[in-house]
Amino acid sequence: MKDLTFSESVLSGDVVVPPSKSLAHRAIICASLADGKSVIEGVQFSQDVSATAGVMRAVGAEITACGDELCVQGSKGVDCAAEAFCNESGSTLRMCLPVCAALNKGVTHFTGRGKLGARPMTVFEELWQGAELYYRDDSAETGSLDITVKGALPAGVYEVRGDVSSQFISGLLFALPLADGDSEIRLTTRLYSKGYIDLTLQSLKESGIEVGFKGGVFSIKGNQKYLPVNGRVEGDWSQAAFYLVANATGSKVNVLGLNNDSAQGDRVITRYLEELKKDGELVFDGEDCPDIMPVFSVACALRKGVTRLTGLSRLKIKECDRLDAVYTQLSAIGAKVKREGDDLVFEGVDNFAGGVNVRTFNDHRIAMTLAIAATRCEKPIVADDFACIAKSYPDFLERYKELGGKVQ
């Protein structure tokens, strides 16, 4: 996709947000582990979701697509060399790796694209060190992904930090009910991104899997059986955040398809935007909702007064260093923002100046954030490499134009 020019505009009209990527990952994994056939409706085949479906096919699940519907015949396990291509999806890699260890008596070889191999995997490295289950080449140094899993994931006690990606914990929660014996996952720190763990526990419960949680310990019975589940994936609050921020900065979009009682942690965007209307200096914590922080920064930059965003360290280990990307690109278009360690401090401006070329860093959330920021730029901005939106929201540009967004 060539460079795109975005101009000032007011978005208006109805938009149905895409189904939750987080819930789609989880639904595909659970259905792939079930003894029988599941039908999952409302699936958008972004690159990330397609990667998870591909990995589960590699270890024996039969997955066929018809429109936005997936039919999944669960895997009974395999005993072969399996190739698992994760594309650039950290969710796919971290959640499916333990699952593949539970399903495949042979070897599963994980590969990927982009910077996936450089994203942290230390939790699994520490858990499986010396167990001859987990081998990694120089992925972290080269950026390429080359990981091999061999053998069955054993039942046992797993001590895991709660302040790293919740995807590690979710992966273990999916896999350990299949182990031959009871297990525990003991958190050694406070649990961050609790909303994503809630989504995992919700998906497990719907699939008939029992998991207890008390005092920082997940209790998981072994030899459980996943039940087939038929259902529809609810709307994605992290994608809705782009339109909700646009509304908070002058647009008039009617956002449809959301569950207001959702367990998705990114639903906090509605409360954050409401609190943004208060006077005085405000502070918001992004620790539990890192995915919405880039676009929420746009609203902060246009708010009168001083706004501080804290808890942004995890933005540095996404598809790009999102903390640096937000700071440099919003600064480039005219935001008054300072970086203080891992905090961003905004002093509000009336509008962005624009009139510059900006970079997406091949990161879907940075790209869509810049499109929303462009609606309040006095002069057009030119963004590179917008094809990266296919990772999570392939038809974002189409929806953006339908709502009146000006892009060439």
PDB file of C-alpha atoms in Angstrom, residues 124-225:
ATOM      1  CA  PHE A 124       8.296 -20.039  29.326  1.00  0.00           C
ATOM      2  CA  GLU A 125      12.087 -20.148  29.210  1.00  0.00           C
ATOM      3  CA  GLU A 126      12.231 -20.081  33.013  1.00  0.00           C
ATOM      4  CA  LEU A 127       9.339 -22.531  33.509  1.00  0.00           C
ATOM      5  CA  TRP A 128      10.666 -25.140  31.108  1.00  0.00           C
ATOM      6  CA  GLN A 129      14.394 -24.724  31.589  1.00  0.00           C
ATOM      7  CA  GLY A 130      16.018 -28.144  31.667  1.00  0.00           C
ATOM      8  CA  ALA A 131      12.760 -29.967  30.984  1.00  0.00           C
ATOM      9  CA  GLU A 132      13.651 -30.701  27.344  1.00  0.00           C
ATOM     10  CA  LEU A 133      10.405 -29.158  26.257  1.00  0.00           C
ATOM     11  CA  TYR A 134      11.501 -25.801  24.966  1.00  0.00           C
ATOM     12  CA  TYR A 135      14.335 -24.882  22.654  1.00  0.00           C
ATOM     13  CA  ARG A 136      15.063 -21.476  21.231  1.00  0.00           C
ATOM     14  CA  ASP A 137      17.685 -20.372  18.761  1.00  0.00           C
ATOM     15  CA  ASP A 138      19.029 -16.813  18.687  1.00  0.00           C
ATOM     16  CA  SER A 139      15.534 -15.396  18.021  1.00  0.00           C
ATOM     17  CA  ALA A 140      15.795 -12.594  20.547  1.00  0.00           C
ATOM     18  CA  GLU A 141      18.989 -11.299  18.944  1.00  0.00           C
ATOM     19  CA  THR A 142      18.003 -11.623  15.289  1.00  0.00           C
ATOM     20  CA  GLY A 143      14.300 -10.779  15.593  1.00  0.00           C
ATOM     21  CA  SER A 144      13.372 -13.975  13.743  1.00  0.00           C
ATOM     22  CA  LEU A 145      11.252 -16.584  15.479  1.00  0.00           C
ATOM     23  CA  ASP A 146      12.618 -20.113  15.794  1.00  0.00           C
ATOM     24  CA  ILE A 147      11.225 -22.102  18.720  1.00  0.00           C
ATOM     25  CA  THR A 148      10.754 -25.841  19.063  1.00  0.00           C
ATOM     26  CA  VAL A 149       8.469 -27.558  21.568  1.00  0.00           C
ATOM     27  CA  LYS A 150       8.894 -31.274  22.176  1.00  0.00           C
ATOM     28  CA  GLY A 151       6.979 -33.614  24.426  1.00  0.00           C
ATOM     29  CA  ALA A 152       3.952 -33.298  26.692  1.00  0.00           C
ATOM     30  CA  LEU A 153       3.311 -30.429  29.068  1.00  0.00           C
ATOM     31  CA  PRO A 154       3.379 -32.021  32.557  1.00  0.00           C
ATOM     32  CA  ALA A 155       1.022 -31.351  35.423  1.00  0.00           C
ATOM     33  CA  GLY A 156       2.603 -29.534  38.327  1.00  0.00           C
ATOM     34  CA  VAL A 157       3.112 -26.230  40.090  1.00  0.00           C
ATOM     35  CA  TYR A 158       4.037 -23.288  37.865  1.00  0.00           C
ATOM     36  CA  GLU A 159       5.257 -20.064  39.445  1.00  0.00           C
ATOM     37  CA  VAL A 160       4.643 -17.151  37.098  1.00  0.00           C
ATOM     38  CA  ARG A 161       5.109 -13.415  37.378  1.00  0.00           C
ATOM     39  CA  GLY A 162       1.819 -11.550  37.078  1.00  0.00           C
ATOM     40  CA  ASP A 163       3.431  -8.353  35.811  1.00  0.00           C
ATOM     41  CA  VAL A 164       4.420  -9.730  32.399  1.00  0.00           C
ATOM     42  CA  SER A 165       2.114 -10.468  29.489  1.00  0.00           C
ATOM     43  CA  SER A 166      -1.091 -12.201  30.588  1.00  0.00           C
ATOM     44  CA  GLN A 167      -0.815 -14.317  27.427  1.00  0.00           C
ATOM     45  CA  PHE A 168       1.691 -16.606  29.162  1.00  0.00           C
ATOM     46  CA  ILE A 169      -0.799 -17.326  31.938  1.00  0.00           C
ATOM     47  CA  SER A 170      -3.650 -17.788  29.455  1.00  0.00           C
ATOM     48  CA  GLY A 171      -1.595 -20.328  27.505  1.00  0.00           C
ATOM     49  CA  LEU A 172      -1.014 -22.395  30.641  1.00  0.00           C
ATOM     50  CA  LEU A 173      -4.685 -22.094  31.639  1.00  0.00           C
ATOM     51  CA  PHE A 174      -5.724 -23.541  28.265  1.00  0.00           C
ATOM     52  CA  ALA A 175      -3.190 -26.382  28.345  1.00  0.00           C
ATOM     53  CA  LEU A 176      -3.074 -27.630  31.923  1.00  0.00           C
ATOM     54  CA  PRO A 177      -6.675 -28.966  32.107  1.00  0.00           C
ATOM     55  CA  LEU A 178      -5.486 -31.600  29.582  1.00  0.00           C
ATOM     56  CA  ALA A 179      -2.524 -32.673  31.713  1.00  0.00           C
ATOM     57  CA  ASP A 180      -2.483 -36.039  33.454  1.00  0.00           C
ATOM     58  CA  GLY A 181      -2.836 -34.661  36.972  1.00  0.00           C
ATOM     59  CA  ASP A 182      -3.793 -31.520  38.875  1.00  0.00           C
ATOM     60  CA  SER A 183      -1.831 -28.282  38.555  1.00  0.00           C
ATOM     61  CA  GLU A 184      -1.434 -24.850  40.062  1.00  0.00           C
ATOM     62  CA  ILE A 185      -0.331 -21.545  38.610  1.00  0.00           C
ATOM     63  CA  ARG A 186       1.046 -19.411  41.425  1.00  0.00           C
ATOM     64  CA  LEU A 187       1.445 -15.699  40.771  1.00  0.00           C
ATOM     65  CA  THR A 188       4.619 -14.271  42.260  1.00  0.00           C
ATOM     66  CA  THR A 189       3.648 -10.613  41.694  1.00  0.00           C
ATOM     67  CA  ARG A 190       0.475  -8.575  41.351  1.00  0.00           C
ATOM     68  CA  LEU A 191      -1.594  -9.589  38.322  1.00  0.00           C
ATOM     69  CA  TYR A 192      -1.601  -6.988  35.541  1.00  0.00           C
ATOM     70  CA  SER A 193      -3.974  -7.014  32.555  1.00  0.00           C
ATOM     71  CA  LYS A 194      -6.539  -8.856  34.642  1.00  0.00           C
ATOM     72  CA  GLY A 195      -9.185  -8.197  31.987  1.00  0.00           C
ATOM     73  CA  TYR A 196      -7.456 -10.542  29.544  1.00  0.00           C
ATOM     74  CA  ILE A 197      -7.289 -13.316  32.151  1.00  0.00           C
ATOM     75  CA  ASP A 198     -11.003 -12.766  32.800  1.00  0.00           C
ATOM     76  CA  LEU A 199     -11.640 -13.354  29.084  1.00  0.00           C
ATOM     77  CA  THR A 200      -9.675 -16.609  29.258  1.00  0.00           C
ATOM     78  CA  LEU A 201     -11.559 -17.807  32.340  1.00  0.00           C
ATOM     79  CA  GLN A 202     -14.855 -16.883  30.663  1.00  0.00           C
ATOM     80  CA  SER A 203     -13.935 -18.895  27.561  1.00  0.00           C
ATOM     81  CA  LEU A 204     -12.856 -21.868  29.675  1.00  0.00           C
ATOM     82  CA  LYS A 205     -16.085 -21.838  31.675  1.00  0.00           C
ATOM     83  CA  GLU A 206     -18.166 -21.772  28.489  1.00  0.00           C
ATOM     84  CA  SER A 207     -16.202 -24.833  27.339  1.00  0.00           C
ATOM     85  CA  GLY A 208     -16.898 -26.761  30.541  1.00  0.00           C
ATOM     86  CA  ILE A 209     -13.443 -26.322  32.087  1.00  0.00           C
ATOM     87  CA  GLU A 210     -13.163 -25.697  35.818  1.00  0.00           C
ATOM     88  CA  VAL A 211     -10.481 -23.353  37.140  1.00  0.00           C
ATOM     89  CA  GLY A 212     -10.329 -22.023  40.689  1.00  0.00           C
ATOM     90  CA  PHE A 213      -8.612 -18.810  41.734  1.00  0.00           C
ATOM     91  CA  LYS A 214      -7.864 -17.735  45.284  1.00  0.00           C
ATOM     92  CA  GLY A 215      -5.038 -15.863  46.916  1.00  0.00           C
ATOM     93  CA  GLY A 216      -3.053 -15.479  43.705  1.00  0.00           C
ATOM     94  CA  VAL A 217      -3.237 -19.185  42.851  1.00  0.00           C
ATOM     95  CA  PHE A 218      -5.074 -20.765  39.918  1.00  0.00           C
ATOM     96  CA  SER A 219      -6.145 -24.344  40.718  1.00  0.00           C
ATOM     97  CA  ILE A 220      -6.620 -26.571  37.667  1.00  0.00           C
ATOM     98  CA  LYS A 221      -7.897 -30.133  37.715  1.00  0.00           C
ATOM     99  CA  GLY A 222      -6.251 -32.457  35.226  1.00  0.00           C
ATOM    100  CA  ASN A 223      -7.833 -34.810  32.704  1.00  0.00           C
ATOM    101  CA  GLN A 224     -10.694 -32.415  31.953  1.00  0.00           C
ATOM    102  CA  LYS A 225     -12.556 -32.444  28.633  1.00  0.00           C
TER     103      LYS A 225
END
